[in-house]
Structure formats: structure tokens, C-alpha cells
């Protein structure tokens, strides 16, 4: 963790937790990462993961992380509880709850693991796209403050910034924190949830929509994330199926050099 | 649920739960679905989902389901606890634990939801493959009893039955319960975990490997699953990245008519 350099970044303020005991913290929403209603989901996810990372009993790096957005989160304070459910020799399984007004508003499960060198290959295809500095930065969306916290450059599949090319609901974009912040698991977790709802892209119109559950698999360890510094990452997302009030989105986040840093899959509620 | 017809099927015996109270059941492993070590993960997942489906407070159909395989499960009895963490007007969020010897051996989270008709489309591509009756049935693997509980017909990406064609770790197969059993959320959840570990296919050799966490998104509702009867389903799975002791696999399960019934993504431990 880049605690010194990052301590003043709006991201670190947004995910900050004040310890109550070994398993319990308080946090609060911040206007900097507000969404149209309530906070940006990616910042809630990162806050829950921050509880795991801050826990004194943690073993290894985040490897799998699932967040459930169980109810709307109100602006203001919340409490986070995190506890290991099972600790093995090199893996650990976690359960985290975010409580507001005495009810569970969000929760997460995670696997942390001691990563070690093994046989290695990537079968997913790194897309051929122009480098970040050859793609125009997209303006932030005034109604969603969090969008101003990212430098987003859409190659295709933006909101009115370009129709998808290869796939009817695919987005490819360069993304980094704005202002730049050294990459870690927390910021990567948030970026994995920074894709606009696929249904906006697919239909090129707005409808009420919100992530219900999101899983992210981290393929990089802490040292590999550290190597990225604050360089832009390439995000690719597409929808698989839409119907009966829900759609799913799968996504990958790559380094500019073609390393697959994380893959994620989420299910999203939509109204009509 | 096809309780009458299904009550004698080995699958229903394997996932059976005896109620202790509204939130608690006992179950036991069965030799019919044994894996090389311990039970087939898909049957454990289906058992945990069965607790959600059996719960008197359940609202709607399974929509999202995440299982963590936290520790090896010993042959014999276990206890399952399931409780809703949050109930909304049309969605409900669940936490389920499987206890053995006083410890959490597996756990799951789920979203159930009242599905309703909305705009609908599928962006994922239904693969062009020969129909099930034109593909040879694969023999079961003697060391893994559960493989005899499925009729599996590999189009490509089998264990020595055909090299992947389009992707180095892709498998496409027709699969159904053996003997046939009417499809429901429980059997579909198990089939989503019935793909052999991608690393076996990718390297065409065996290594110690086991699912750590698996998420399945159900795109079909109960009526759509019921319509499938016991017809073979088309499963497609591929690996994305392998390294530092883990790989991930994304998969889809389709009806023969091209309906996307479920999509899943899992992270798998491997030894070397």
C-alpha cells in the first residue's frame, strides 16, 4: 500500500475506515464518489475489501472478491464488520458486512491467498487498441460525481462517444484514477465496477439500473500491481444476456503491456 | 420442482436436507457423487442452494449464486445454515454455511428475485455445434464417480477426446443428468460446475486442482427451466488466465434452442 503518497487522494478518503475493534470499523460516504443515487458501487466494494486488507489476521493477497449490493446506501456513516470464516495454510475465506441503520446494506465474501510462482499463461485475448495518449479523454457526467474521479478514454462503447465495434454491448476504454494514484487491490476493485451499465450502451438510452452482485478475480499479486504505478489500464466489458429484469456483464482489466490484472462478472438489475 | 418424479434420482438423494429448524438442516455426502477426493463440488453447491430454495422465507427464484469451497469436505454428515441477510420488495440476499466438525467447510451467498418480463436480448454467441445425438457419449472416469452421473458428449476440449478448436482451453459439450432428470435450479447449478478443470485441458495433463470460489448467474426463471425437461444442455467453458497458483474459468450453459440459461465464472487453485 502506498500509504504516504495515497493518504491525501480522494479515493483513500472515500474508502477510509476507523477501527472500533479487530473486526469492526466505521466509514462514511463522500460526495467525491457520489453516484446519481447514493455512492458509486465501486467505492463501496473497495471499502469492504479495505476491511479485509486492514484486518490483523489477514493471510496473503485478495484473489477472489464478491460484493452484494443488498439495499440502497444512504449518505452518511456506516459500520463494517469483517471476519475470516476459514483459514487454511495458504488461503483464507472472508465474510464482510456493511451495516446502516441496524440493517445489512451491502456484504462481501473474499478469498485471500499467498501467491507463489507456478506455470503461467493467458488465454484471454489482449485487444489491439490505440494507446491511451491517442484516445480523447471523455468528459465527466455531471449527475454522477464519481465519473470525475477517473480519467476515462473510450475506444468504443461509450455513452454517445462511439458505437461498439466488435460486439453490440462491448466497451473498451483506458482508465486511471484522476488525479493519478498508484494502483493497488482497492483501486483495481473499484475500477472493475467502473463500467457504465451495459444496457445503456446496448440500447443507447438510459434506464434505471444497478449492480446487484459483482465478483472480481485478481490475477496479479501486490508486487505486480505496484509495478503499474498510476499508468492507465485497459478495461473491456460486454453484456451476455438481458431479460426478466436482470443482465450480466463480464469484464477484464489489463495493463498496457498486456498483463491480465483482473477479470470480473456482475449481475445488474434493470427496470424495463 | 419435480418432487414426485425426481425424488428417487441419485441427484435428489445427494442434495437432500433434513430440517432441524427454519434456518438449519443436516445433509450427508453420497458415494454416487464422489470426486477423487471428497464430494463433487457441484453437488455441494446444489446442496447449499437447496437450503435457500427450501427456506420458508424465500422470495423468488435464484438469480445469483456464489459458493466458496473453504476446506476439504469429509465423507459423512454436515449441517447447513441459511438465512436471508436482506429482503427487499422483489429481491432477497442470502448467506449459507456448511459446517463440519464445528468449522465452516463451505459457504455461499445468493440473490433470489421475483423475475418479470422486460426487454430481452442475448449478446453472447450461441455456438454452432452438431446436435447431441450426433456426438459420442464420453465414458465416465472411474476415479471420479460423479462423472457417471452425467451424460457428457464433448464436441471439443475433452480429456483426450478432442483438442480445443477455437481457443486453447475451451470445452464445448452436451450434458444432462444420467439417468435423465427434469432440469431445475439445483441441477443447473451443479452442471455449471461440471466442467473439468481448464488446466487439464490446456496442458493435456493432470495436476492437483480444485475450485475455490464459483459464481453462477441464472438467466432463466423456473418456468423456462421446467420447459427444458431432461434435454441435453450445451456447456461452453474456457480459461482466461493461469498463474501464481490460480486460474479462472468462465462458462455458459445453453438450451439446445439457443437460450442462455446460466453464465458462471470460477477461480481454481492449481498446484504447479
XYZ file of C-alpha atoms in Angstrom:
544
model
C 0.000 0.000 0.000
C 1.243 3.469 -0.907
C 0.006 4.942 2.344
C 2.137 8.059 2.321
C 1.538 9.141 -1.210
C -2.073 7.994 -1.308
C -3.235 9.331 2.037
C -4.427 12.605 0.597
C -6.109 11.154 -2.508
C -9.905 11.422 -2.605
C -10.046 7.650 -3.178
C -8.288 6.980 0.131
C -10.568 9.396 1.943
C -13.591 7.644 0.436
C -12.550 4.120 1.490
C -11.106 5.134 4.896
C -12.120 3.020 7.887
C -11.760 3.955 11.571
C -11.156 0.874 13.711
C -13.547 0.053 16.563
C -12.118 -3.389 17.305
C -10.238 -6.099 15.332
C -13.339 -6.948 13.267
C -15.231 -3.651 13.207
C -14.756 -0.242 11.618
C -16.778 2.830 10.814
C -16.722 4.638 7.490
C -18.768 7.274 5.717
C -19.836 8.128 2.212
C -18.125 11.075 0.481
C -19.597 13.456 -2.104
C -16.480 12.999 -4.281
C -17.608 9.467 -5.238
C -21.367 10.032 -5.258
C -23.417 8.359 -7.967
C -26.802 9.542 -9.212
C -28.378 7.922 -6.140
C -26.099 7.007 -3.223
C -22.391 6.263 -3.525
C -20.593 4.729 -6.558
C -20.752 0.942 -6.045
C -17.057 0.542 -6.794
C -16.156 2.659 -3.779
C -18.425 0.590 -1.521
C -16.783 -2.588 -2.791
C -13.311 -1.122 -2.227
C -14.317 -0.091 1.296
C -15.428 -3.653 2.111
C -12.195 -5.022 0.655
C -10.288 -2.442 2.704
C -11.708 -4.070 5.852
C -10.243 -7.423 4.759
C -6.896 -5.845 3.892
C -6.826 -3.931 7.197
C -7.693 -6.980 9.301
C -4.849 -8.059 11.635
C -5.433 -11.764 10.835
C -5.240 -11.420 7.033
C -3.221 -14.028 5.148
C -1.989 -13.144 1.645
C -3.420 -11.043 -1.179
C -7.023 -10.714 -2.403
C -7.672 -13.406 -5.025
C -11.468 -13.524 -5.250
C -13.912 -10.854 -4.138
C -17.714 -10.896 -4.349
C -19.849 -7.904 -3.322
C -23.618 -7.882 -2.876
C -25.352 -4.526 -3.068
C -28.258 -5.549 -0.865
C -30.051 -2.224 -0.425
C -29.625 1.475 -1.197
C -26.856 3.064 0.894
C -27.744 6.428 2.432
C -25.258 9.269 2.573
C -23.510 9.297 5.929
C -21.930 6.848 8.381
C -21.871 3.068 8.238
C -20.288 0.226 10.170
C -18.201 -2.561 8.593
C -17.652 -5.998 10.166
C -15.083 -8.391 8.648
C -14.102 -11.832 9.865
C -12.255 -14.816 8.448
C -14.628 -17.783 8.139
C -11.864 -20.275 7.470
C -8.068 -20.025 7.459
C -6.029 -22.660 5.659
C -2.275 -22.909 5.157
C -2.156 -20.577 2.166
C -5.768 -19.436 1.628
C -8.302 -17.647 3.782
C -12.050 -17.105 3.255
C -13.753 -13.915 4.442
C -17.191 -12.519 5.180
C -17.742 -8.752 5.401
C -20.937 -6.828 6.199
C -21.757 -3.144 5.847
C -24.461 -2.093 8.299
C -26.516 1.048 8.169
C -29.465 1.798 10.477
C -29.091 -1.656 12.025
C -29.555 -3.483 8.704
C -27.196 -5.129 6.219
C -26.932 -2.734 3.259
C -24.037 -4.481 1.480
C -21.878 -7.524 2.114
C -18.947 -9.307 0.576
C -17.043 -12.535 0.559
C -13.374 -12.807 -0.318
C -10.537 -15.238 -0.716
C -7.065 -14.078 0.193
C -4.132 -16.299 -0.709
C -0.382 -16.462 -0.543
C 0.501 -16.329 -4.233
C 3.563 -18.215 -5.480
C 5.168 -18.706 -8.862
C 3.682 -21.509 -10.946
C 3.160 -22.279 -14.625
C 1.616 -19.218 -16.194
C -0.255 -18.297 -19.347
C -3.082 -16.046 -20.541
C -5.723 -17.446 -22.890
C -7.937 -14.356 -22.934
C -7.047 -12.124 -25.869
C -5.457 -8.738 -25.215
C -7.274 -6.367 -27.565
C -5.449 -4.340 -30.190
C -6.306 -0.739 -29.419
C -4.592 2.635 -29.770
C -2.533 3.715 -26.725
C -4.187 5.883 -24.062
C -2.497 9.095 -25.175
C -4.042 8.709 -28.647
C -7.597 8.462 -27.320
C -9.555 11.531 -26.209
C -10.475 11.864 -22.559
C -14.219 11.606 -22.019
C -15.913 14.419 -20.072
C -17.303 13.531 -16.654
C -21.054 13.107 -16.254
C -22.291 15.983 -14.062
C -25.058 13.892 -12.423
C -22.510 11.226 -11.335
C -19.690 12.897 -9.378
C -17.582 9.702 -9.283
C -17.035 9.849 -13.047
C -14.834 12.934 -12.478
C -12.576 10.771 -10.250
C -11.453 8.757 -13.282
C -9.662 9.608 -16.472
C -11.696 7.557 -18.963
C -10.844 7.316 -22.652
C -13.331 5.271 -24.654
C -12.053 3.433 -27.693
C -15.589 2.224 -28.337
C -18.806 1.535 -26.470
C -19.024 4.851 -24.638
C -22.135 6.832 -23.780
C -22.657 8.572 -27.078
C -18.888 8.624 -27.665
C -18.787 5.739 -30.104
C -20.825 2.681 -31.046
C -19.442 -0.710 -30.066
C -17.413 -2.256 -32.881
C -16.978 -5.992 -32.323
C -19.901 -6.752 -30.054
C -23.203 -4.905 -29.562
C -22.597 -4.138 -25.884
C -18.816 -4.062 -25.653
C -16.860 -1.172 -24.193
C -13.107 -0.772 -24.430
C -11.566 2.100 -22.508
C -8.392 3.341 -20.907
C -8.971 4.185 -17.275
C -6.945 5.528 -14.350
C -7.668 7.400 -11.138
C -7.962 11.163 -11.518
C -5.692 12.568 -10.215
C -3.301 9.637 -10.769
C -2.881 7.240 -7.808
C -0.588 4.192 -7.579
C -2.566 1.026 -8.329
C -3.422 -1.397 -5.530
C -6.111 -4.022 -4.937
C -8.539 -1.417 -3.641
C -8.380 0.891 -6.638
C -8.379 -2.076 -9.037
C -11.506 -3.461 -7.324
C -13.235 -0.110 -7.802
C -12.190 0.137 -11.465
C -13.656 -3.318 -12.124
C -17.030 -1.760 -11.251
C -16.464 1.500 -13.177
C -18.013 0.312 -16.454
C -21.318 2.017 -17.200
C -24.277 -0.376 -17.098
C -24.177 -2.411 -20.333
C -27.832 -1.732 -21.010
C -27.050 1.993 -21.502
C -24.545 1.017 -24.212
C -26.663 -1.729 -25.720
C -29.772 0.397 -26.105
C -28.068 3.812 -26.280
C -30.598 5.104 -23.799
C -30.974 5.460 -20.072
C -32.995 3.146 -17.812
C -32.918 2.647 -14.047
C -30.201 0.037 -13.373
C -27.958 -1.006 -10.503
C -25.418 -3.723 -9.760
C -26.821 -6.460 -7.535
C -23.756 -8.688 -7.149
C -20.243 -8.492 -8.546
C -17.326 -10.905 -8.419
C -13.749 -9.935 -9.231
C -10.836 -12.345 -9.606
C -7.407 -10.787 -9.124
C -4.733 -12.339 -11.301
C -1.920 -10.036 -10.188
C -0.213 -10.031 -6.823
C 0.663 -6.900 -4.834
C 4.100 -6.548 -6.446
C 2.645 -6.724 -9.971
C 0.060 -4.080 -9.127
C 2.748 -1.882 -7.589
C 4.714 -2.083 -10.856
C 1.811 -0.461 -12.708
C 2.187 2.779 -10.791
C -0.574 5.103 -11.941
C -0.484 4.133 -15.626
C -3.830 3.863 -17.460
C -5.346 0.359 -17.569
C -7.342 -1.125 -20.412
C -10.852 -2.178 -19.435
C -13.031 -4.367 -21.633
C -16.644 -5.206 -20.757
C -19.597 -6.742 -22.567
C -23.097 -7.957 -21.740
C -24.069 -11.608 -22.123
C -27.827 -11.746 -21.603
C -30.581 -9.261 -20.726
C -34.030 -10.339 -19.616
C -36.591 -10.645 -16.839
C -35.213 -7.599 -15.050
C -31.510 -8.501 -14.960
C -28.465 -8.624 -17.198
C -24.918 -9.823 -16.644
C -21.644 -8.188 -17.645
C -18.229 -9.832 -17.903
C -15.105 -7.683 -17.930
C -11.333 -7.780 -17.930
C -8.802 -5.179 -16.796
C -5.377 -5.302 -18.478
C -2.094 -3.484 -18.068
C -0.880 -1.546 -21.112
C 1.747 -4.262 -21.546
C -0.941 -6.945 -21.912
C -0.977 -8.482 -18.427
C -4.467 -9.564 -17.321
C -4.720 -7.962 -13.878
C -8.319 -8.887 -13.044
C -11.462 -10.433 -14.503
C -14.935 -9.795 -13.194
C -18.552 -10.742 -13.763
C -21.605 -8.991 -12.380
C -25.390 -9.153 -12.430
C -27.310 -5.916 -12.755
C -30.950 -5.077 -12.115
C -32.726 -3.011 -14.761
C -36.208 -1.589 -14.793
C -37.586 -2.079 -18.283
C -39.589 -28.643 -8.554
C -40.384 -32.092 -9.930
C -40.598 -33.625 -6.491
C -42.516 -36.754 -7.443
C -40.509 -37.782 -10.434
C -37.166 -36.595 -9.046
C -37.454 -37.991 -5.543
C -35.745 -41.244 -6.413
C -32.958 -39.754 -8.545
C -29.437 -40.041 -7.135
C -29.093 -36.260 -7.535
C -32.028 -35.648 -5.186
C -30.636 -38.098 -2.670
C -27.271 -36.333 -2.816
C -28.652 -32.828 -2.188
C -31.318 -33.895 0.343
C -31.583 -31.844 3.539
C -33.367 -32.855 6.752
C -34.792 -29.798 8.548
C -33.723 -29.052 12.123
C -35.362 -25.609 12.283
C -36.298 -22.856 9.780
C -32.637 -21.984 9.155
C -30.876 -25.302 9.770
C -30.654 -28.661 8.053
C -28.470 -31.744 8.085
C -27.197 -33.471 4.970
C -24.619 -36.089 4.091
C -22.237 -36.889 1.286
C -23.113 -39.787 -1.041
C -20.718 -42.121 -2.876
C -22.728 -41.615 -6.099
C -21.327 -38.060 -6.477
C -17.861 -38.654 -5.019
C -14.915 -36.923 -6.662
C -11.300 -38.096 -6.493
C -11.079 -36.526 -3.021
C -14.336 -35.699 -1.210
C -17.628 -34.910 -2.942
C -18.077 -33.314 -6.403
C -18.153 -29.548 -5.806
C -21.244 -29.111 -7.952
C -23.261 -31.287 -5.583
C -22.100 -29.272 -2.564
C -23.094 -26.056 -4.316
C -26.501 -27.523 -5.206
C -26.969 -28.620 -1.596
C -26.288 -25.081 -0.339
C -28.687 -23.661 -2.924
C -31.232 -26.278 -1.844
C -31.187 -24.718 1.634
C -32.111 -21.346 0.111
C -34.842 -22.881 -2.038
C -36.209 -24.870 0.930
C -36.249 -21.856 3.255
C -39.784 -20.811 4.309
C -38.936 -17.092 3.869
C -37.640 -17.360 0.297
C -38.732 -14.698 -2.189
C -38.470 -15.517 -5.915
C -36.049 -17.564 -7.974
C -32.247 -17.898 -7.686
C -30.628 -15.165 -9.782
C -27.047 -15.048 -8.484
C -25.232 -17.761 -6.545
C -21.654 -17.728 -5.222
C -20.083 -20.749 -3.497
C -16.811 -20.788 -1.588
C -15.137 -24.145 -1.147
C -13.325 -23.188 2.044
C -11.848 -26.519 3.114
C -11.929 -30.193 2.157
C -15.288 -31.815 2.953
C -15.069 -35.200 4.649
C -17.394 -38.035 3.742
C -20.333 -38.138 6.133
C -22.747 -35.709 7.796
C -22.772 -31.939 7.706
C -25.010 -29.120 8.914
C -26.300 -26.308 6.689
C -27.459 -22.890 7.982
C -29.213 -20.474 5.619
C -30.614 -17.055 6.405
C -31.771 -14.021 4.433
C -29.464 -11.057 5.140
C -31.754 -8.546 3.481
C -35.218 -8.771 1.969
C -36.411 -6.092 -0.452
C -39.656 -5.808 -2.378
C -38.550 -8.088 -5.226
C -35.022 -9.242 -4.313
C -33.537 -11.093 -1.365
C -29.892 -11.638 -0.370
C -28.785 -14.876 1.321
C -25.912 -16.282 3.342
C -25.481 -20.053 3.691
C -22.874 -22.008 5.653
C -21.955 -25.686 5.574
C -20.449 -26.789 8.893
C -18.482 -29.937 9.530
C -16.684 -30.736 12.789
C -17.652 -27.305 14.139
C -15.930 -25.435 11.300
C -17.114 -23.727 8.121
C -16.168 -26.073 5.267
C -18.129 -24.273 2.517
C -20.382 -21.244 2.293
C -22.455 -19.414 -0.245
C -24.233 -16.176 -0.951
C -27.239 -15.883 -3.205
C -29.710 -13.428 -4.649
C -33.247 -14.588 -5.220
C -35.597 -12.340 -7.148
C -39.116 -12.158 -8.498
C -38.480 -12.214 -12.226
C -40.786 -10.300 -14.530
C -40.923 -9.743 -18.279
C -38.723 -6.895 -19.563
C -36.801 -6.061 -22.699
C -34.760 -9.109 -23.587
C -31.790 -9.982 -25.772
C -28.731 -12.220 -25.788
C -25.382 -10.781 -26.859
C -23.318 -13.879 -26.092
C -22.956 -16.051 -29.171
C -24.672 -19.437 -29.292
C -22.050 -21.766 -30.769
C -22.685 -23.745 -33.923
C -22.186 -27.356 -32.957
C -23.604 -30.726 -34.008
C -26.694 -31.849 -32.044
C -26.223 -34.078 -29.000
C -27.319 -37.254 -30.746
C -24.534 -36.826 -33.304
C -21.785 -36.609 -30.669
C -20.408 -39.705 -28.950
C -21.020 -40.100 -25.234
C -17.790 -39.873 -23.252
C -17.004 -42.742 -20.857
C -17.089 -41.908 -17.141
C -13.793 -41.504 -15.277
C -13.515 -44.433 -12.835
C -11.638 -42.371 -10.188
C -14.404 -39.726 -10.148
C -17.766 -41.428 -9.508
C -19.756 -38.235 -10.197
C -18.776 -38.302 -13.870
C -21.007 -41.387 -14.273
C -23.964 -39.265 -13.076
C -23.804 -37.195 -16.276
C -24.183 -37.977 -19.937
C -21.342 -35.876 -21.378
C -20.676 -35.544 -25.103
C -17.604 -33.488 -25.918
C -17.579 -31.583 -29.171
C -14.069 -30.382 -28.347
C -11.871 -29.749 -25.340
C -12.374 -33.121 -23.659
C -9.836 -35.093 -21.677
C -8.009 -36.725 -24.556
C -11.241 -36.761 -26.570
C -10.503 -33.813 -28.787
C -8.233 -30.763 -28.820
C -9.885 -27.369 -28.379
C -10.609 -25.761 -31.733
C -11.250 -22.043 -31.285
C -9.480 -21.360 -28.023
C -6.616 -23.236 -26.305
C -8.634 -24.109 -23.197
C -12.187 -24.166 -24.480
C -14.560 -27.073 -23.979
C -17.933 -27.443 -25.668
C -20.073 -30.360 -24.575
C -23.622 -31.611 -24.391
C -24.514 -32.535 -20.841
C -27.526 -33.905 -18.975
C -28.128 -35.835 -15.780
C -27.688 -39.615 -16.080
C -30.297 -41.024 -15.798
C -32.279 -38.072 -17.198
C -33.843 -35.737 -14.608
C -36.055 -32.679 -15.252
C -33.955 -29.518 -15.092
C -34.274 -27.138 -12.144
C -32.054 -24.527 -10.491
C -30.330 -27.184 -8.393
C -29.284 -29.428 -11.252
C -28.345 -26.419 -13.388
C -26.149 -25.079 -10.556
C -24.365 -28.434 -10.375
C -23.871 -28.597 -14.164
C -22.282 -25.144 -14.117
C -19.519 -26.743 -12.009
C -19.265 -29.948 -14.069
C -16.556 -28.713 -16.442
C -13.229 -30.410 -15.854
C -10.545 -28.021 -14.556
C -9.374 -25.928 -17.501
C -5.737 -26.613 -16.713
C -6.252 -30.314 -17.534
C -7.484 -29.291 -20.981
C -4.955 -26.505 -21.503
C -1.932 -28.639 -20.666
C -3.435 -32.029 -21.554
C -2.052 -33.375 -18.294
C -3.199 -33.810 -14.727
C -2.241 -31.572 -11.814
C -3.804 -31.137 -8.373
C -6.570 -28.543 -8.779
C -9.780 -27.546 -7.014
C -12.415 -24.832 -7.266
C -12.012 -22.135 -4.624
C -14.992 -19.924 -5.439
C -17.661 -20.059 -8.132
C -20.402 -17.642 -9.114
C -23.370 -18.581 -11.298
C -25.908 -16.154 -12.748
C -29.239 -17.699 -13.689
C -30.840 -16.102 -16.724
C -33.851 -18.415 -16.853
C -36.733 -18.483 -14.435
C -38.332 -21.640 -13.019
C -40.845 -21.951 -15.871
C -38.114 -21.713 -18.520
C -36.061 -24.389 -16.776
C -39.137 -26.592 -16.458
C -39.659 -26.336 -20.239
C -36.255 -27.922 -20.815
C -37.345 -31.199 -19.283
C -34.344 -33.508 -19.275
C -32.977 -32.473 -22.677
C -29.183 -32.177 -23.027
C -27.754 -28.691 -22.472
C -24.803 -27.155 -24.265
C -21.962 -26.149 -21.957
C -19.104 -23.916 -23.081
C -16.133 -23.106 -20.832
C -12.725 -21.536 -21.289
C -9.816 -20.370 -19.130
C -8.784 -16.719 -19.032
C -5.534 -16.590 -17.056
C -3.361 -19.118 -15.212
C -0.614 -18.080 -12.807
C 0.618 -17.815 -9.224
C -1.343 -20.891 -8.189
C -4.782 -19.979 -9.550
C -6.698 -19.788 -12.809
C -10.170 -18.606 -13.695
C -12.791 -20.197 -15.942
C -15.819 -18.538 -17.490
C -18.676 -20.674 -18.792
C -22.141 -20.565 -20.267
C -24.896 -23.183 -20.293
C -27.388 -23.009 -23.183
C -30.559 -24.820 -24.153
C -30.458 -26.687 -27.456
C -32.716 -23.955 -28.864
C -30.111 -21.282 -28.082
C -31.448 -19.819 -24.830
C -28.697 -18.765 -22.403
C -29.815 -20.435 -19.172
C -26.842 -19.545 -16.968
C -23.381 -17.991 -17.019
C -20.687 -18.667 -14.462
C -17.152 -17.704 -13.536
C -14.897 -19.505 -11.094
C -11.394 -19.356 -9.640
C -9.499 -22.591 -9.239
C -6.411 -23.443 -7.229
C -3.723 -25.456 -9.002
C -0.514 -26.916 -7.692
C 2.149 -26.356 -10.326
